[in-house]
Short mmCIF file of C-alpha atoms in Angstrom, two decimals:
data_model
loop_
_atom_site.label_atom_id
_atom_site.label_comp_id
_atom_site.label_asym_id
_atom_site.label_seq_id
_atom_site.Cartn_x
_atom_site.Cartn_y
_atom_site.Cartn_z
CA MET A 92 -72.82 39.75 52.33
CA ALA A 93 -71.68 37.60 49.41
CA GLU A 94 -75.28 36.52 48.72
CA GLU A 95 -76.51 40.14 48.76
CA ALA A 96 -73.75 41.14 46.34
CA SER A 97 -74.75 38.28 44.05
CA LYS A 98 -78.38 39.47 44.04
CA GLN A 99 -77.27 42.99 43.10
CA LEU A 100 -75.38 41.55 40.13
CA GLY A 101 -78.50 39.74 38.98
CA ILE A 102 -78.67 36.24 37.50
CA ARG A 103 -75.32 35.50 35.85
CA VAL A 104 -75.72 33.44 32.70
CA ILE A 105 -73.30 31.65 30.37
CA LEU A 106 -74.53 30.88 26.83
CA ALA A 107 -72.95 27.69 25.47
CA ASP A 108 -73.94 27.11 21.86
CA SER A 109 -72.08 26.09 18.72
CA GLN A 110 -74.21 28.40 16.59
CA ALA A 111 -73.42 32.10 16.86
CA ILE A 112 -76.91 33.11 15.73
CA TYR A 113 -78.43 31.44 18.80
CA ARG A 114 -75.92 33.05 21.15
CA VAL A 115 -76.55 36.49 19.64
CA GLY A 116 -80.31 35.99 19.80
CA MET A 117 -80.33 34.85 23.42
CA ARG A 118 -77.98 37.64 24.44
CA LYS A 119 -80.38 40.20 22.93
CA VAL A 120 -83.30 38.56 24.72
CA PHE A 121 -81.54 38.78 28.10
CA ALA A 122 -80.07 42.26 27.48
CA VAL A 123 -83.41 43.97 28.10
CA GLU A 124 -83.93 42.20 31.44
CA ASP A 125 -82.60 44.11 34.45
CA ASP A 126 -82.10 40.99 36.56
CA ILE A 127 -80.29 38.79 34.00
CA ARG A 128 -76.71 39.33 32.85
CA VAL A 129 -74.76 37.28 30.29
CA VAL A 130 -71.23 36.96 31.69
CA ALA A 131 -69.71 34.74 28.98
CA GLN A 132 -70.33 32.81 25.78
CA ALA A 133 -68.86 29.47 24.69
CA GLU A 134 -68.96 27.77 21.31
CA SER A 135 -67.65 24.40 22.51
CA LEU A 136 -67.67 22.19 25.58
CA ALA A 137 -63.97 22.89 26.18
CA ASN A 138 -64.61 26.64 26.14
CA LEU A 139 -67.53 26.17 28.52
CA TYR A 140 -65.28 24.47 31.09
CA LEU A 141 -62.86 27.41 30.86
CA ALA A 142 -65.67 29.95 31.19
CA LEU A 143 -67.08 28.21 34.27
CA GLN A 144 -63.67 28.27 35.92
CA ARG A 145 -63.26 31.98 35.18
CA TYR A 146 -66.73 33.45 35.73
CA PRO A 147 -69.03 32.95 38.74
CA THR A 148 -72.21 31.64 37.16
CA ASP A 149 -75.78 31.03 38.26
CA VAL A 150 -77.27 29.47 35.10
CA VAL A 151 -75.82 27.84 31.97
CA VAL A 152 -77.99 27.68 28.85
CA LEU A 153 -76.42 24.74 27.01
CA GLU A 154 -77.03 23.47 23.48
CA GLY A 155 -77.79 19.76 23.69
CA GLN A 156 -75.65 19.02 20.65
CA LEU A 157 -72.53 20.10 22.55
CA ILE A 158 -72.89 17.12 24.88
CA ALA A 159 -74.25 14.63 22.33
CA GLY A 160 -72.37 11.34 22.44
CA THR A 161 -70.75 12.07 25.81
CA THR A 162 -71.50 10.13 28.98
CA ASP A 163 -69.83 12.25 31.63
CA ALA A 164 -70.20 15.84 30.37
CA ILE A 165 -73.05 16.80 32.72
CA PRO A 166 -71.50 15.32 35.90
CA GLU A 167 -68.18 16.97 34.99
CA LEU A 168 -69.90 20.35 34.50
CA VAL A 169 -71.63 19.93 37.85
CA ARG A 170 -68.28 19.13 39.50
CA THR A 171 -66.60 22.10 37.79
CA ALA A 172 -69.26 24.58 38.91
CA PRO A 173 -71.53 23.02 41.57
CA ASP A 174 -73.47 26.27 42.05
CA ALA A 175 -74.27 26.69 38.34
CA LYS A 176 -77.64 25.30 37.28
CA LEU A 177 -77.90 23.73 33.83
CA ILE A 178 -80.58 24.26 31.19
CA VAL A 179 -80.22 22.06 28.11
CA GLN A 180 -81.80 23.08 24.80
CA VAL A 181 -82.77 20.18 22.53
CA VAL A 182 -84.04 20.04 18.96
CA GLU A 183 -86.58 17.38 19.91
CA THR A 184 -87.37 15.62 23.16
CA ASP A 185 -87.31 11.89 23.66
CA GLU A 186 -87.96 9.89 26.79
CA ALA A 187 -84.57 8.22 27.31
CA ASN A 188 -82.51 11.38 26.77
CA THR A 189 -84.79 13.56 28.89
CA VAL A 190 -84.80 11.16 31.84
CA GLU A 191 -81.02 10.76 31.67
CA LEU A 192 -80.43 14.53 31.60
CA TYR A 193 -82.53 15.08 34.74
CA ARG A 194 -80.88 12.14 36.48
CA ARG A 195 -77.44 13.53 35.79
CA GLY A 196 -78.23 16.90 37.36
CA VAL A 197 -79.78 19.12 34.65
CA ARG A 198 -82.38 21.48 36.10
CA GLY A 199 -84.33 22.11 32.90
CA VAL A 200 -84.74 20.64 29.41
CA VAL A 201 -86.28 23.03 26.86
CA PRO A 202 -86.79 22.97 23.07
CA ARG A 203 -84.61 25.07 20.78
CA SER A 204 -87.85 26.67 19.63
CA ILE A 205 -88.72 28.01 23.10
CA THR A 206 -90.19 31.51 23.06
CA PRO A 207 -88.16 34.38 24.57
CA ASP A 208 -90.72 34.93 27.34
CA LEU A 209 -90.65 31.28 28.39
CA LEU A 210 -86.84 31.16 28.28
CA ILE A 211 -86.65 34.18 30.58
CA LYS A 212 -89.19 32.61 32.94
CA CYS A 213 -87.27 29.34 32.88
CA VAL A 214 -83.95 31.04 33.75
CA ARG A 215 -85.53 32.94 36.65
CA LYS A 216 -87.23 29.90 38.14
CA ILE A 217 -84.15 27.71 37.85
CA ALA A 218 -81.93 30.44 39.31
CA ALA A 219 -84.35 30.52 42.26
CA GLY A 220 -83.75 26.82 42.89
CA GLU A 221 -86.70 25.26 41.08
CA THR A 222 -86.74 22.51 38.47
CA TRP A 223 -88.25 23.36 35.06
CA ILE A 224 -90.10 20.29 33.83
CA ASP A 225 -93.14 20.03 31.57
CA ASN A 226 -95.99 17.56 32.00
CA GLN A 227 -94.68 15.10 29.41
CA SER A 228 -91.24 15.02 31.03
CA VAL A 229 -92.80 14.57 34.47
CA SER A 230 -94.58 11.47 33.18
CA TRP A 231 -91.38 10.10 31.64
CA VAL A 232 -89.34 10.66 34.79
CA ILE A 233 -92.03 9.17 37.04
CA ASP A 234 -92.33 6.08 34.82
CA ALA A 235 -88.56 5.63 34.82
CA TYR A 236 -88.42 6.09 38.57
CA ARG A 237 -91.23 3.59 39.17
CA ALA A 238 -89.40 0.99 37.11
CA GLN A 239 -86.26 1.62 39.16
CA ALA A 240 -88.06 1.63 42.49
CA THR A 241 -90.22 -1.50 42.21
CA SER A 242 -88.04 -3.28 44.73
CA LEU A 243 -88.90 -0.63 47.33
CA THR A 244 -92.69 -0.79 47.04
CA GLY A 245 -93.22 -3.56 49.60
CA PRO A 246 -93.91 -2.55 53.22
CA LYS A 247 -91.06 -4.71 54.49
CA THR A 248 -88.49 -2.69 52.58
CA GLN A 249 -89.87 0.75 53.45
CA PRO A 250 -87.12 2.55 55.39
CA LYS A 251 -87.76 4.16 58.76
CA LEU A 252 -87.41 7.94 58.75
CA SER A 253 -86.97 10.22 61.74
CA LYS A 254 -89.29 13.14 62.52
CA LYS A 255 -86.66 15.67 61.44
CA GLU A 256 -85.94 13.77 58.21
CA LEU A 257 -89.66 13.86 57.37
CA ALA A 258 -89.83 17.58 58.08
CA ILE A 259 -86.83 18.19 55.80
CA ILE A 260 -88.33 16.00 53.06
CA SER A 261 -91.54 18.03 53.24
CA CYS A 262 -89.54 21.23 52.75
CA ILE A 263 -87.70 19.72 49.79
CA THR A 264 -90.94 18.76 48.05
CA ARG A 265 -92.10 22.37 48.41
CA GLY A 266 -89.03 23.58 46.52
CA MET A 267 -87.21 25.10 49.49
CA ARG A 268 -83.43 25.53 49.41
CA ASN A 269 -81.11 24.24 52.12
CA LYS A 270 -80.69 27.69 53.65
CA GLU A 271 -84.47 28.14 53.91
CA ILE A 272 -84.91 24.67 55.38
CA ALA A 273 -82.19 25.31 57.96
CA TYR A 274 -83.93 28.51 59.03
CA GLN A 275 -87.32 26.78 59.35
CA ILE A 276 -85.99 23.73 61.18
CA GLY A 277 -83.67 25.80 63.38
CA THR A 278 -80.26 24.43 62.40
CA THR A 279 -77.43 25.02 59.89
CA GLU A 280 -77.13 24.37 56.16
CA GLN A 281 -74.39 21.80 56.78
CA VAL A 282 -76.65 19.83 59.10
CA ILE A 283 -79.37 19.85 56.43
CA LYS A 284 -76.85 18.57 53.85
CA ASN A 285 -75.84 15.77 56.23
CA TYR A 286 -79.48 14.78 56.78
CA LEU A 287 -80.14 14.80 53.02
CA ARG A 288 -77.23 12.45 52.35
CA LYS A 289 -78.70 10.01 54.89
CA VAL A 290 -82.19 10.35 53.40
CA TYR A 291 -80.86 9.73 49.87
CA ASP A 292 -79.09 6.58 51.10
CA LYS A 293 -82.16 5.32 52.96
CA LEU A 294 -84.55 5.83 50.04
CA GLY A 295 -82.16 4.86 47.25
CA VAL A 296 -82.45 8.20 45.41
CA SER A 297 -79.67 10.43 44.12
CA ASP A 298 -81.05 13.99 44.13
CA ARG A 299 -83.91 16.30 45.12
CA LEU A 300 -85.98 15.52 42.04
CA GLU A 301 -85.86 11.77 42.63
CA LEU A 302 -86.68 12.39 46.30
CA ALA A 303 -89.80 14.36 45.31
CA LEU A 304 -90.81 11.61 42.88
CA TYR A 305 -90.27 8.96 45.56
CA CYS A 306 -92.62 10.87 47.87
CA LEU A 307 -95.19 11.15 45.08
CA HIS A 308 -95.01 7.46 44.15
CA HIS A 309 -95.08 6.14 47.72
CA GLN A 310 -97.35 8.88 49.15
CA LEU A 311 -94.69 9.12 51.82
CA LEU A 312 -95.71 12.39 53.50
CA LYS A 313 -99.42 11.53 53.42
CA LYS A 314 -98.70 8.62 55.73
CA TYR A 315 -96.99 10.79 58.31
CA THR A 316 -98.71 14.22 58.29
CA ALA A 317 -101.54 12.84 60.46
CA ASP A 318 -99.02 11.75 63.11
CA PRO A 319 -99.03 14.38 65.92
CA ASP A 320 -95.53 13.34 66.97
CA VAL A 321 -94.04 14.34 63.63
CA LEU A 322 -92.71 17.90 63.42
CA PRO A 323 -95.49 20.16 62.06
CA VAL A 324 -94.98 20.83 58.38
CA ALA A 325 -97.12 22.45 55.72
CA GLN A 326 -98.99 20.31 53.20
CA ALA A 327 -96.42 19.45 50.56
CA THR A 328 -96.64 19.72 46.79
CA PRO A 329 -94.60 16.87 45.24
CA LEU A 330 -93.12 18.82 42.33
CA ARG A 331 -92.85 22.34 41.04
CA SER A 332 -93.36 22.14 37.31
CA LYS A 333 -93.78 24.91 34.78
CA MET A 334 -97.41 25.87 34.28
#
């Protein structure tokens, strides 16, 4: 019932930007979309925390400058509103900052110059549970992950995964949410969350994006899909990126 009510309200967005002209412009862009509703605006990080505590939110469009120079702003925002997905707007992209933003839990990094149509598409995809990542950023994140994961490339250190863990990993790489995975596997969301924590620990990753990259780098699912004893799963796509 709560999920159906949320869908009727549309995608609830908070605009966090120090420049009023950007907030006004984005609000006008979203105002003509029936499925997107701006529930609050914030001109500072402190105001954003207050807005997240007051308004149920699906997506936050956040000016990168508001978190510049901070080390814990993104994790704190995620803790404050775990269901809110973060999109960070940046003046220019660089490898180190982009990789760090995704690692800390941001679901999309977009330029300040993004077109209205692409911004709307980005908000919809991220609200649906996808990660918005362009080809350049994919390369950066994969390179950073490979550097981090070199110690896991040898066959002796490859962890052993159960049939159900492999089935869940396949669902994750196809962009499915926990509720959808639970329905397909035939269990509960809490059980899926418990399995994911174990999988993260086994593989040395911290989130769904790093899990997908691990599978891509190690060709993990390719090794197991031919095994008839593994739960039948569809052919996986490692990452959903914007096209």
